[in-house]
XYZ file of C-alpha atoms in Angstrom:
208
model
C 166.516 124.756 140.248
C 165.579 122.713 137.232
C 166.602 124.258 133.938
C 164.212 123.319 131.137
C 165.857 121.805 128.070
C 166.480 124.033 125.113
C 163.891 123.663 122.381
C 165.316 121.957 119.339
C 165.389 124.144 116.264
C 164.204 121.071 114.348
C 160.863 121.341 116.134
C 160.408 125.011 115.346
C 157.801 125.531 112.622
C 159.233 127.080 109.490
C 157.647 130.394 108.624
C 157.132 130.934 104.938
C 159.070 133.905 103.570
C 157.617 136.849 101.702
C 160.003 137.722 98.872
C 159.722 140.929 96.886
C 161.077 139.799 93.508
C 161.222 142.996 91.520
C 162.757 144.527 88.415
C 163.875 148.140 88.549
C 165.815 150.750 86.624
C 169.170 152.160 87.715
C 167.327 155.069 89.307
C 165.032 152.797 91.322
C 161.805 152.788 89.300
C 159.812 149.620 88.556
C 158.163 151.222 85.560
C 156.997 154.520 84.194
C 154.440 156.644 86.043
C 151.672 154.264 84.918
C 153.685 151.212 85.983
C 154.542 150.152 82.429
C 157.854 148.251 82.485
C 157.967 147.087 78.865
C 161.143 149.123 78.271
C 162.963 146.515 80.374
C 161.892 143.601 78.167
C 164.788 144.270 75.784
C 167.163 142.708 78.333
C 165.501 139.269 78.252
C 168.296 137.574 76.327
C 169.123 133.856 76.422
C 171.597 134.042 79.307
C 169.215 135.974 81.510
C 166.166 133.877 80.570
C 168.127 130.737 81.406
C 168.753 132.149 84.882
C 165.046 132.905 85.384
C 163.801 129.535 84.202
C 166.429 127.724 86.277
C 166.233 129.703 89.515
C 162.824 131.426 89.479
C 160.580 129.664 86.928
C 157.377 130.418 88.836
C 157.937 134.176 88.574
C 157.334 134.001 84.828
C 153.675 134.652 84.011
C 151.700 131.666 82.743
C 151.312 133.022 79.216
C 155.078 133.674 79.056
C 155.790 130.145 80.280
C 153.531 128.755 77.567
C 155.206 130.904 74.903
C 158.660 129.746 76.013
C 157.615 126.090 76.327
C 158.176 126.080 80.104
C 154.783 124.806 81.261
C 156.420 121.590 82.458
C 158.664 123.318 85.022
C 157.821 122.728 88.665
C 157.676 125.568 91.177
C 161.042 125.820 92.914
C 160.610 128.585 95.478
C 157.067 129.942 95.476
C 153.581 128.482 95.510
C 151.693 131.741 96.138
C 151.775 135.176 94.511
C 150.491 138.473 95.917
C 150.050 141.513 93.705
C 148.286 144.848 93.719
C 145.385 146.043 91.615
C 147.579 148.064 89.248
C 149.875 145.122 88.552
C 146.900 142.812 88.011
C 145.243 145.324 85.689
C 148.115 144.934 83.214
C 147.042 141.322 82.708
C 143.317 142.110 82.668
C 143.867 144.603 79.840
C 145.185 141.682 77.783
C 142.194 139.527 78.669
C 144.190 137.417 81.139
C 142.289 136.863 84.396
C 144.804 134.451 85.966
C 148.317 135.638 85.041
C 149.973 133.180 87.444
C 147.713 130.181 87.046
C 150.497 127.853 88.245
C 150.398 129.587 91.672
C 147.782 130.486 94.247
C 146.950 134.084 93.381
C 145.922 136.938 95.657
C 145.176 140.455 94.492
C 144.997 143.323 96.982
C 142.216 145.666 95.912
C 139.451 147.613 97.629
C 137.720 148.414 94.341
C 137.874 145.286 92.192
C 134.937 143.589 93.931
C 134.138 140.078 92.740
C 137.089 138.073 91.469
C 137.065 137.603 87.691
C 138.728 134.191 88.042
C 138.238 131.249 90.458
C 142.010 131.023 90.953
C 142.259 134.638 92.128
C 141.440 135.683 95.690
C 140.620 139.352 96.154
C 141.898 140.818 99.442
C 139.869 143.950 100.056
C 140.878 144.651 103.661
C 143.859 144.025 105.955
C 146.305 142.712 103.373
C 149.009 142.684 106.073
C 146.903 140.330 108.196
C 146.215 138.066 105.208
C 149.917 137.876 104.359
C 150.711 136.993 107.959
C 148.202 134.152 107.708
C 149.912 132.905 104.556
C 153.343 133.057 106.190
C 152.090 131.061 109.184
C 150.748 128.215 107.054
C 152.568 124.940 107.596
C 154.406 123.368 104.694
C 154.483 124.645 101.173
C 156.873 127.012 99.480
C 157.397 130.748 99.949
C 155.322 133.737 98.832
C 156.146 135.871 95.808
C 155.329 139.566 96.120
C 154.915 140.657 92.521
C 154.068 144.329 93.073
C 153.189 147.050 92.781
C 154.664 150.031 94.507
C 151.942 150.902 97.022
C 151.393 147.270 98.002
C 155.125 146.770 98.549
C 155.182 149.873 100.733
C 152.295 148.635 102.854
C 153.908 145.191 103.220
C 157.454 146.370 103.914
C 157.207 145.200 107.512
C 156.460 141.659 106.300
C 159.088 141.384 103.555
C 161.778 138.862 104.519
C 163.789 138.892 101.315
C 164.443 141.244 98.408
C 165.526 139.989 95.004
C 166.238 143.147 93.007
C 166.851 142.820 89.277
C 168.555 146.070 88.277
C 168.340 146.854 84.564
C 170.829 149.230 82.888
C 168.208 151.786 82.013
C 167.216 155.158 83.499
C 163.590 156.268 83.555
C 164.150 159.685 85.096
C 160.690 159.523 86.658
C 158.228 156.775 87.309
C 156.861 154.334 89.873
C 159.252 153.693 92.796
C 159.987 150.264 94.256
C 158.135 151.200 97.433
C 155.207 153.558 97.791
C 155.547 156.634 99.945
C 155.452 156.213 103.689
C 157.194 152.838 103.589
C 159.677 153.888 106.287
C 163.314 152.892 106.842
C 164.125 149.189 106.926
C 167.582 147.627 106.750
C 168.458 144.594 104.659
C 171.723 142.659 104.434
C 173.246 141.798 101.065
C 173.497 138.033 100.513
C 174.477 137.609 96.882
C 175.143 139.446 93.627
C 174.935 138.022 90.132
C 175.863 139.879 86.970
C 174.942 139.212 83.345
C 176.468 140.125 80.025
C 173.492 142.321 79.131
C 174.237 144.607 82.086
C 171.557 143.235 84.427
C 172.568 142.807 88.075
C 170.523 140.613 90.431
C 171.048 141.319 94.128
C 169.527 139.272 96.935
C 169.013 140.781 100.390
C 167.671 139.324 103.610
C 165.845 141.356 106.218
C 167.820 142.290 109.302
C 165.603 141.698 112.317
């Protein structure tokens, strides 16, 4: 009997990861009941901002990058962002149609209709299928899941990594990290980083 040679891992195509990079309160909310997370902005001190611009510069919105003089920074981990209608609406209310202009942008929405910006792709149906297509693309960097709650819940089965930024604040009530019906999924803790302002950043990988 001839035993076929083992396939080299070097020849295996690399699947792009979907990373849910999310800020939350101590009681697990990503914002108030309307999704407003401005109460967390008070923790953006120099030490913490230095971490973001060094490790995750592409997760800063384009207008924030411009304000901080970070337009020159190259994308380190992500080249694509996926967000829900509610999250995108926060930018639209400020007149910003492409909040992550330095990335390829997708917005999951059944009601938005025509995209208000050429850099923004509207995904009206089968967002899970579209994300799987993105993950299967060859080359490139990973995919940043920006939010919100319902979208994260619907994509839980596709999330490969969680980067949870826990802020020392309690909302009491609000929008959870994952929308209802997300189901039980186990992740393994990979790293923990603490900051003088009380923020803790934990990174988890999905256990298959």
